[in-house]
Coordinates of C-alpha atoms and ligand atoms in Angstrom, one line a residue:
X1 CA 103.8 -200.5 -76.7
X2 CA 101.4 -199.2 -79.1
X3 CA 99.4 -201.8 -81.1
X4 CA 97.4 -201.9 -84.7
X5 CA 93.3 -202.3 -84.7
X6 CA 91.1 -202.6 -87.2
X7 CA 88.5 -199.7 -86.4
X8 CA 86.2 -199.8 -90.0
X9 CA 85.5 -201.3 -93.1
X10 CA 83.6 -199.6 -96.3
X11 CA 83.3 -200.5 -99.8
X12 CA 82.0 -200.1 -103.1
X13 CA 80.5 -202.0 -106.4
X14 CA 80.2 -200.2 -109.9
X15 CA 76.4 -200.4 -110.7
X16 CA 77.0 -202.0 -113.6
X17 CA 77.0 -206.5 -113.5
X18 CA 78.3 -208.6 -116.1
X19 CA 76.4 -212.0 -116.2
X20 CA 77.8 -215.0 -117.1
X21 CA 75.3 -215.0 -120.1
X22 CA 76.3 -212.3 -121.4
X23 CA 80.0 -213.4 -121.1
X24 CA 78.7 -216.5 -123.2
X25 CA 77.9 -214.5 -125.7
X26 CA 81.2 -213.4 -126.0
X27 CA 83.6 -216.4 -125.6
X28 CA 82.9 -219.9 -126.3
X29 CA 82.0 -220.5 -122.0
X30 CA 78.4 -220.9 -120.4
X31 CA 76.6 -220.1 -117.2
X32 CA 77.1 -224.0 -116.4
X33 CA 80.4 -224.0 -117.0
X34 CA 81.6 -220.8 -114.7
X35 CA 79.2 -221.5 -111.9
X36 CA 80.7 -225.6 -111.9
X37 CA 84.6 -224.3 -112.1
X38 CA 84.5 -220.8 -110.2
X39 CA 81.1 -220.7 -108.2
X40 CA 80.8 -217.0 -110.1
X41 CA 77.2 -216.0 -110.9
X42 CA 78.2 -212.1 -112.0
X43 CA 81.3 -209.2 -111.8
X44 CA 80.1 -205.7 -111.7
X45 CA 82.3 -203.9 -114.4
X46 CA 83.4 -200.1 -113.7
X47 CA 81.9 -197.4 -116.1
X48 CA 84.6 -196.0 -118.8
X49 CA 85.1 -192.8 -116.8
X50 CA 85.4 -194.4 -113.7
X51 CA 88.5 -195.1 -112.2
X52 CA 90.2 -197.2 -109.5
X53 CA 91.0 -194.3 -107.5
X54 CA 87.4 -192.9 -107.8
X55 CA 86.3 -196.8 -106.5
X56 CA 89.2 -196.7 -103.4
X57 CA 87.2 -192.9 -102.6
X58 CA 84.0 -194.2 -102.6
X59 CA 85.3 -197.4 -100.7
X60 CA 87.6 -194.8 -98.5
X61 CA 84.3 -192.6 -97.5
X62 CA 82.5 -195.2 -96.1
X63 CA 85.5 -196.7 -93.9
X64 CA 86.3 -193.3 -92.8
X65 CA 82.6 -192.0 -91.9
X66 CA 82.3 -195.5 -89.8
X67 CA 86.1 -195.1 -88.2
X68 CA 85.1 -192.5 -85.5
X69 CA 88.1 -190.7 -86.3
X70 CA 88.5 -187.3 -87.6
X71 CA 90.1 -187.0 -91.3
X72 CA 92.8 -184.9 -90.6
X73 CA 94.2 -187.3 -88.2
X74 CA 94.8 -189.7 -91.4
X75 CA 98.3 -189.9 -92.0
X76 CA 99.0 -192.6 -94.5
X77 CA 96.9 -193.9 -97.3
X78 CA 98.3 -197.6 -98.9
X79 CA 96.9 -198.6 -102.3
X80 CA 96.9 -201.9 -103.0
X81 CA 96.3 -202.1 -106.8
X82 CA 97.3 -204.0 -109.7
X83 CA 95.1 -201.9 -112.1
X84 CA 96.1 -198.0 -111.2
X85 CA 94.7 -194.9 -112.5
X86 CA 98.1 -194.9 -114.0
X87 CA 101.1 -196.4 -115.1
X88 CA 104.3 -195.4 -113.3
X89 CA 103.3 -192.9 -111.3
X90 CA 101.4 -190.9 -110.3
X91 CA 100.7 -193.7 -107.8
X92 CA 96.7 -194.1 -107.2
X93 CA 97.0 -193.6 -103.1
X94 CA 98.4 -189.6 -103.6
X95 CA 95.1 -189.0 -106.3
X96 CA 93.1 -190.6 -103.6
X97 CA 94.6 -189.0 -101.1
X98 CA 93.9 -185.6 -103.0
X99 CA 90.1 -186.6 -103.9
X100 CA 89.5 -187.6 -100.0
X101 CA 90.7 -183.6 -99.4
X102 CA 93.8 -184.9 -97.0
X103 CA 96.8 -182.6 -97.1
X104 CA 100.3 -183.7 -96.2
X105 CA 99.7 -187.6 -96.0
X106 CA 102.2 -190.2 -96.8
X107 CA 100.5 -191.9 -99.7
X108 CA 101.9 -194.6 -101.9
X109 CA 100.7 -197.9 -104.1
X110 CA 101.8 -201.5 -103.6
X111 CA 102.0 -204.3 -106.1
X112 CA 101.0 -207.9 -104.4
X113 CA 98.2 -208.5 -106.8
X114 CA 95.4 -210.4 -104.8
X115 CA 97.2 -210.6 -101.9
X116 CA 97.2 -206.3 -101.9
X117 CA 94.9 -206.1 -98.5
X118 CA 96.9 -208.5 -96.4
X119 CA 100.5 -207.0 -97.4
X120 CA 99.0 -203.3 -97.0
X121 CA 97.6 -204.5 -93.5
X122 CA 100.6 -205.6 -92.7
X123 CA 102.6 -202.6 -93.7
X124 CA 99.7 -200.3 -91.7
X125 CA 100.6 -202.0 -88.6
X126 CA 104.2 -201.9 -88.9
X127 CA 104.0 -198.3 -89.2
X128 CA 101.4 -198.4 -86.4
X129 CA 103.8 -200.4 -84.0
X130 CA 106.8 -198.4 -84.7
X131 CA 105.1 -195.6 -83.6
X132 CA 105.8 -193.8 -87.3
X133 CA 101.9 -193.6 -88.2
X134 CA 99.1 -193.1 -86.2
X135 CA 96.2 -193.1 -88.5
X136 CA 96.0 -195.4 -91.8
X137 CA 93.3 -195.7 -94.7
X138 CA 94.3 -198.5 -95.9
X139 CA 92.8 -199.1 -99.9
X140 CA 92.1 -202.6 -102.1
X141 CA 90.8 -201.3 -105.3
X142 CA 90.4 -202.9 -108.8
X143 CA 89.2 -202.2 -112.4
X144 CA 90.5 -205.3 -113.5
X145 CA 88.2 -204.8 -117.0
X146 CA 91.0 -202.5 -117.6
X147 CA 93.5 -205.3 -118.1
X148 CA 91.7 -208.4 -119.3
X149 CA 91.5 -209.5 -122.2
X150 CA 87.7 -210.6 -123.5
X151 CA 88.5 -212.5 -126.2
X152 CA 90.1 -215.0 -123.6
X153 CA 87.8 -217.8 -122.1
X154 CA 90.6 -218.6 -119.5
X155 CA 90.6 -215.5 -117.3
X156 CA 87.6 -213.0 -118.9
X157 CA 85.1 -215.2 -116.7
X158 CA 86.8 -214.8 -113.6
X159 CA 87.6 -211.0 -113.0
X160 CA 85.6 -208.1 -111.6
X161 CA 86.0 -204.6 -110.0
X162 CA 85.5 -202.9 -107.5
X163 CA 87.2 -201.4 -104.0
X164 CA 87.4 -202.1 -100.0
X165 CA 88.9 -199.4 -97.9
X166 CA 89.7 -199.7 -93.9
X167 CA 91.2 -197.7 -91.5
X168 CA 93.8 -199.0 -88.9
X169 CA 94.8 -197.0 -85.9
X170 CA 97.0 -197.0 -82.7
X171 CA 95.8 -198.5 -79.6
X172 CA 97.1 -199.4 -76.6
X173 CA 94.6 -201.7 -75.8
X174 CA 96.1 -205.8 -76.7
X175 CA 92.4 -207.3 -76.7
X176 CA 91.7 -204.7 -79.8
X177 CA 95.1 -205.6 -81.8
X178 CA 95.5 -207.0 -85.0
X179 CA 97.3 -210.7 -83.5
X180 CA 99.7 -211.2 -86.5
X181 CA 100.0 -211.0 -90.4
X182 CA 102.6 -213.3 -92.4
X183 CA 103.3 -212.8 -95.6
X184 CA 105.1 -214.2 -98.3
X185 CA 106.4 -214.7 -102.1
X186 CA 108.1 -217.3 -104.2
X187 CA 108.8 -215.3 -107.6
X188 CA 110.0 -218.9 -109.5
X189 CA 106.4 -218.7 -109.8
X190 CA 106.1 -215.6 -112.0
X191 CA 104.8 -216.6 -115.1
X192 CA 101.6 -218.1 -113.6
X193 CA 100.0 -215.2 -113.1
X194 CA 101.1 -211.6 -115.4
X195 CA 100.7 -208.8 -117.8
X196 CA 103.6 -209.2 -120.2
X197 CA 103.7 -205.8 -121.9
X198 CA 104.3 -202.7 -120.1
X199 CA 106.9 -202.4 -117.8
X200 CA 110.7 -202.3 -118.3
X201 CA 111.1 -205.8 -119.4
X202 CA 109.0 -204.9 -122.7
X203 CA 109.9 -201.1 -122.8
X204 CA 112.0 -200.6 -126.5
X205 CA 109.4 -203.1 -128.0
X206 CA 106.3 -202.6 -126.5
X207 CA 105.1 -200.3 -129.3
X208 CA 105.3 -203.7 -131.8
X209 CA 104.0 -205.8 -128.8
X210 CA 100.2 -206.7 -129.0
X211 CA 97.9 -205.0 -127.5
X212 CA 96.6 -208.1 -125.5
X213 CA 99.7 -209.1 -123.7
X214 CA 98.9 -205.4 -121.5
X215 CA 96.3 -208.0 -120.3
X216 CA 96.6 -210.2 -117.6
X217 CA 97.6 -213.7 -118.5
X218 CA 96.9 -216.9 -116.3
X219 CA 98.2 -220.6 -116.7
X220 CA 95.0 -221.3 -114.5
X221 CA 95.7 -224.9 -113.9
X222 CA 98.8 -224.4 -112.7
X223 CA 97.6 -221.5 -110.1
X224 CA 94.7 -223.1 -108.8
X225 CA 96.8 -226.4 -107.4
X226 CA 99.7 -223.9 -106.1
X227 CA 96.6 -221.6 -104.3
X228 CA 95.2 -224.7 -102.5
X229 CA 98.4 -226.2 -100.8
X230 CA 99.6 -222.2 -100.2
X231 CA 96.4 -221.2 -98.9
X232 CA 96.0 -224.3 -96.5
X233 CA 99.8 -224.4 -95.6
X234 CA 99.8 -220.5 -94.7
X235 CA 96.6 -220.4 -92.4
X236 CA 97.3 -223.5 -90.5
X237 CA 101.3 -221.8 -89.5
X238 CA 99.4 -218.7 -88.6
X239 CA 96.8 -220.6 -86.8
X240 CA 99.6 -222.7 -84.9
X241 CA 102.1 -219.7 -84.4
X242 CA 99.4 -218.0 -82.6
X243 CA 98.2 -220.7 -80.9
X244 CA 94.4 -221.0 -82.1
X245 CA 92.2 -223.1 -83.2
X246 CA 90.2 -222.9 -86.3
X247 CA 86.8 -223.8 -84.0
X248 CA 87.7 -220.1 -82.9
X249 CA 87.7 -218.1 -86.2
X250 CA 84.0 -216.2 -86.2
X251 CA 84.8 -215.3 -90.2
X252 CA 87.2 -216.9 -92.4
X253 CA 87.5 -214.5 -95.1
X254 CA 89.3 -215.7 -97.8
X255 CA 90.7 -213.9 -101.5
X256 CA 87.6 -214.8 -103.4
X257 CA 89.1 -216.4 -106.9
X258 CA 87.2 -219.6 -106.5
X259 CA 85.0 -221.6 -105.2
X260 CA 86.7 -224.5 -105.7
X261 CA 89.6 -223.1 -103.5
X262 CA 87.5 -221.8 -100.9
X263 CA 85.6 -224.6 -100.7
X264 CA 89.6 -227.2 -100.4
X265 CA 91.0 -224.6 -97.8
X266 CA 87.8 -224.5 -95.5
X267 CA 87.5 -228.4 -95.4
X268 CA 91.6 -229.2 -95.1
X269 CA 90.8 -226.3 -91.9
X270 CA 87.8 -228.1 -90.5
X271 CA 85.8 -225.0 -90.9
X272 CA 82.1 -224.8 -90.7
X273 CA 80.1 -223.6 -93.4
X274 CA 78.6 -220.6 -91.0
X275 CA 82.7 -219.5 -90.5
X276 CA 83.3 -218.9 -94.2
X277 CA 82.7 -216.2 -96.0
X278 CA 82.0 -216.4 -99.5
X279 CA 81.3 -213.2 -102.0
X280 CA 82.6 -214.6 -105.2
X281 CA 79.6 -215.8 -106.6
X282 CA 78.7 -212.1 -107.3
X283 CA 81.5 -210.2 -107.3
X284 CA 84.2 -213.0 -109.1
X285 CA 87.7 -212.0 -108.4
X286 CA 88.5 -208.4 -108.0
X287 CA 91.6 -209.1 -106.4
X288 CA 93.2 -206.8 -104.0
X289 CA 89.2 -205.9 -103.1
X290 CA 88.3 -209.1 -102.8
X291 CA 89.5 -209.4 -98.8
X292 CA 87.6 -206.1 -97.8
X293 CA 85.0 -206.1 -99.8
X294 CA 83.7 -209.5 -98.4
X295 CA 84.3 -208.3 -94.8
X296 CA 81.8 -205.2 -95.7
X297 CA 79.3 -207.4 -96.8
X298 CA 79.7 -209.5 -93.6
X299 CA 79.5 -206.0 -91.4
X300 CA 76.7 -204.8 -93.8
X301 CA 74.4 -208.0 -93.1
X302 CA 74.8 -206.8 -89.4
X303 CA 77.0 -209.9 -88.6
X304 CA 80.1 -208.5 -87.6
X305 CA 80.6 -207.7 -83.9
X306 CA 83.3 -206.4 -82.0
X307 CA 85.8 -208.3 -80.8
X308 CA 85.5 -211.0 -82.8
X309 CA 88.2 -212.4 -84.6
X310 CA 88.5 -212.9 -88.3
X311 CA 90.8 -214.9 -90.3
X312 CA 92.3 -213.2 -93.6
X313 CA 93.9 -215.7 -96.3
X314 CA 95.2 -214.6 -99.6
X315 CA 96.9 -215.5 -102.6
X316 CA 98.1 -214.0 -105.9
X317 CA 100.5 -213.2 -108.8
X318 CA 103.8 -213.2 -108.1
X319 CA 103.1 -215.6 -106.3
X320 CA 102.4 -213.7 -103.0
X321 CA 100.4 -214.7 -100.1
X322 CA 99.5 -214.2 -97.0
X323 CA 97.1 -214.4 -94.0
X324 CA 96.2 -212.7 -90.9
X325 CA 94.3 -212.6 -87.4
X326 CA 92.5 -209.4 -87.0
X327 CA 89.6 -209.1 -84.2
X328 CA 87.1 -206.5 -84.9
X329 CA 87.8 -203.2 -83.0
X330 CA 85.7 -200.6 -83.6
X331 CA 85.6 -197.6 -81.5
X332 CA 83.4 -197.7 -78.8
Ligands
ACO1 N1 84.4 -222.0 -120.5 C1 84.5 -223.2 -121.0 N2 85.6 -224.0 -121.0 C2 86.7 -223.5 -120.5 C3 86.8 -222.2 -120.0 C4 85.6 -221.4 -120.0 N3 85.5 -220.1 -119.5 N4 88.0 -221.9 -119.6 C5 88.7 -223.0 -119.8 N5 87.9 -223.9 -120.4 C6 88.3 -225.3 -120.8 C7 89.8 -225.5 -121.2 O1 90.0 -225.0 -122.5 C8 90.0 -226.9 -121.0 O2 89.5 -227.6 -122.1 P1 90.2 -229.0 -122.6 O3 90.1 -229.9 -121.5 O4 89.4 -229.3 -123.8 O5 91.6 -228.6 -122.8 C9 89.0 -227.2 -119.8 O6 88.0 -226.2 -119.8 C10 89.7 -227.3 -118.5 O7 90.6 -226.2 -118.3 P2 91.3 -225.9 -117.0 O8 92.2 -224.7 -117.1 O9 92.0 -227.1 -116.5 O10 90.1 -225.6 -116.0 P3 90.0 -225.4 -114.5 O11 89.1 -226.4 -113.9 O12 91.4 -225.4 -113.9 O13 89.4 -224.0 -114.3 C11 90.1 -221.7 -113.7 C12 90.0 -222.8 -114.8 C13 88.7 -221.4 -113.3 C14 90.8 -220.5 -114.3 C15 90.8 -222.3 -112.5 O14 92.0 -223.0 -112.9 C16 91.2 -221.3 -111.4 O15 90.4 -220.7 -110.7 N6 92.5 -221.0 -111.2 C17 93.1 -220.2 -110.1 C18 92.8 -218.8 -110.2 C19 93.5 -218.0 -109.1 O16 93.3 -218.4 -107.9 N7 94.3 -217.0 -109.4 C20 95.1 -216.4 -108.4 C21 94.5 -215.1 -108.0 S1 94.3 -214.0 -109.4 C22 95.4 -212.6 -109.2 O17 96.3 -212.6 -108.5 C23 95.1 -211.4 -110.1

């Protein structure tokens, strides 16, 4: 039986940080305000000629310099992106794919908004198990400026960019496997969380459409009480599935869209403050990054050692979610 383990983890910030003052300047909002709903101090915000796919190589890079393994033993690259290089196609993993240099690599994008990292995760170690792929760069990468709309209060505050990349490789090893990943969907829940404008639904009137409604468009209320009870409900059924208890989580790493929702999902678990971690307050939400950019900032501080075992939980439009049990196993 050939298992999935996490070997790396890389990722990468634009240089350039939006404050919440100058996003007061802006909209009617204030530093106050976004730091008492959100916990969000800053965003960095890509420049105009950079794109997600050169984020996801910069992000990619790192993972793959750390990974131990040779590049030409990559053989599948997963995007998870709701802001590509472009519509349609082509999808942003094959331009990644070509900027990284790999030849003959399955590459393609998926769509699970902030939930991106956990589905692609899970998807890498399906192919992993089956014994289909032995290599995967997995990629979470965001320019989310792209698509919001700064003339809205309700979601201009909370979105940022930005990329995580990781690779995930065969093992036969069980102590270094990922322990289990469930994901999920309810699409009743669809106009929570969207861009109107774009795709098929809108196609023979898009052209009279507004430009605004290619932005992303949030009944915020609405989403934050569904993420709680999703959030909670999902990690305590992988926690009891797998037979574990929270007091044995090293890093709970949750989608960073809140605070707030953090803040509920780590109490209702019993977590300790030291077990969560918590990037949003200056990186806001960059959505399919979110997830592997705050476990590079944990590796980065020099706190994440192998062999121990992080909790993933995430949530998104759609709705998706979805959570996961992944040790730490990089090469020795
Ligand atoms: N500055 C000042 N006031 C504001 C702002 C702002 N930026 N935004 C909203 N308000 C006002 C509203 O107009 C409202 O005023 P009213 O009472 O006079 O009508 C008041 O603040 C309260 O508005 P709510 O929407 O109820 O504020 P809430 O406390 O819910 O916070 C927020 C809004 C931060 C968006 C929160 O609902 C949230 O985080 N939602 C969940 C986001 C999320 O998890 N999304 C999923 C992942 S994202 C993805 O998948 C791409």
């Amino acid at each position: 039986m050939m298992y999935a383990a996490l070997r790396s983890i890389g990722a990468y910030a634009p240089s350039k940080i939006l404050t919440n003052e100058e996003l007061s300047v802006m909209v009617d909002t204030s530093d106050e305000w976004i730091i008492k709903r959100t916990g969000i101090k800053e965003r960095h915000i890509a420049a105009k000629d950079e794109f997600t796919s050169d984020m996801g190589v910069s992000a990619a890079n790192i993972a793959l310099d750390r990974s131990g393994i040779n590049r030409d033993e990559i053989d599948m690259i997963v995007c998870a992106t709701i802001s590509p290089d472009y519509f349609c196609m082509p999808s942003t993993a094959t331009i990644i794919s070509h900027k990284l240099d790999l030849k003959n690599v399955t590459a393609f994008d998926i769509s699970a908004a902030c939930t991106g990292f956990v589905y692609a995760l899970s998807i890498a170690k399906a192919f992993i198990e089956s014994g289909m792929k032995k290599n995967v760069l997995i990629v979470g990468a965001e320019k989310l400026s792209a698509i919001t709309d700064y003339t809205d209060r309700g979601t201009c505050i909370l979105f940022g960019d930005g990329a995580g990349a990781a690779v995930i490789s065969a093992t036969k090893d069980k102590s270094e496997a990922i322990i289990d990943i469930h994901t999920g969907s309810d699409g009743e829940y669809a106009d929570l969380l969207m861009t109107p404008n774009g795709g098929s639904g809108s196609a023979h009137d898009s052209l009279a459409q507004e430009a605004s409604s290619c932005f992303m468009q949030m009944k915020g209320n609405e989403t934050f009480k569904v993420a709680v009870r999703t959030l909670t409900k999902d990690v305590e059924e992988i926690l009891e599935t797998n037979n574990i208890d929270s007091s044995e989580i090293k890093h709970f790493v949750p989608h960073q869209a809140n605070l707030r929702i953090i803040k509920a999902v780590g109490d209702a678990l019993k977590l300790k403050d030291e077990q969560v971690v918590l990037t949003v307050e200056k990186y806001g939400n960059t959505s399919s990054a979110s997830i592997p950019m705050a476990i590079n900032d944990v590796y980065e501080s020099g706190n994440l050692k192998a062999g121990e075992l992080m909790l993933l939980d995430a949530f998104g439009g759609g709705l998706t979610w979805g959570s996961a049990l992944v040790p730490f196993s990089p090469l020795k």
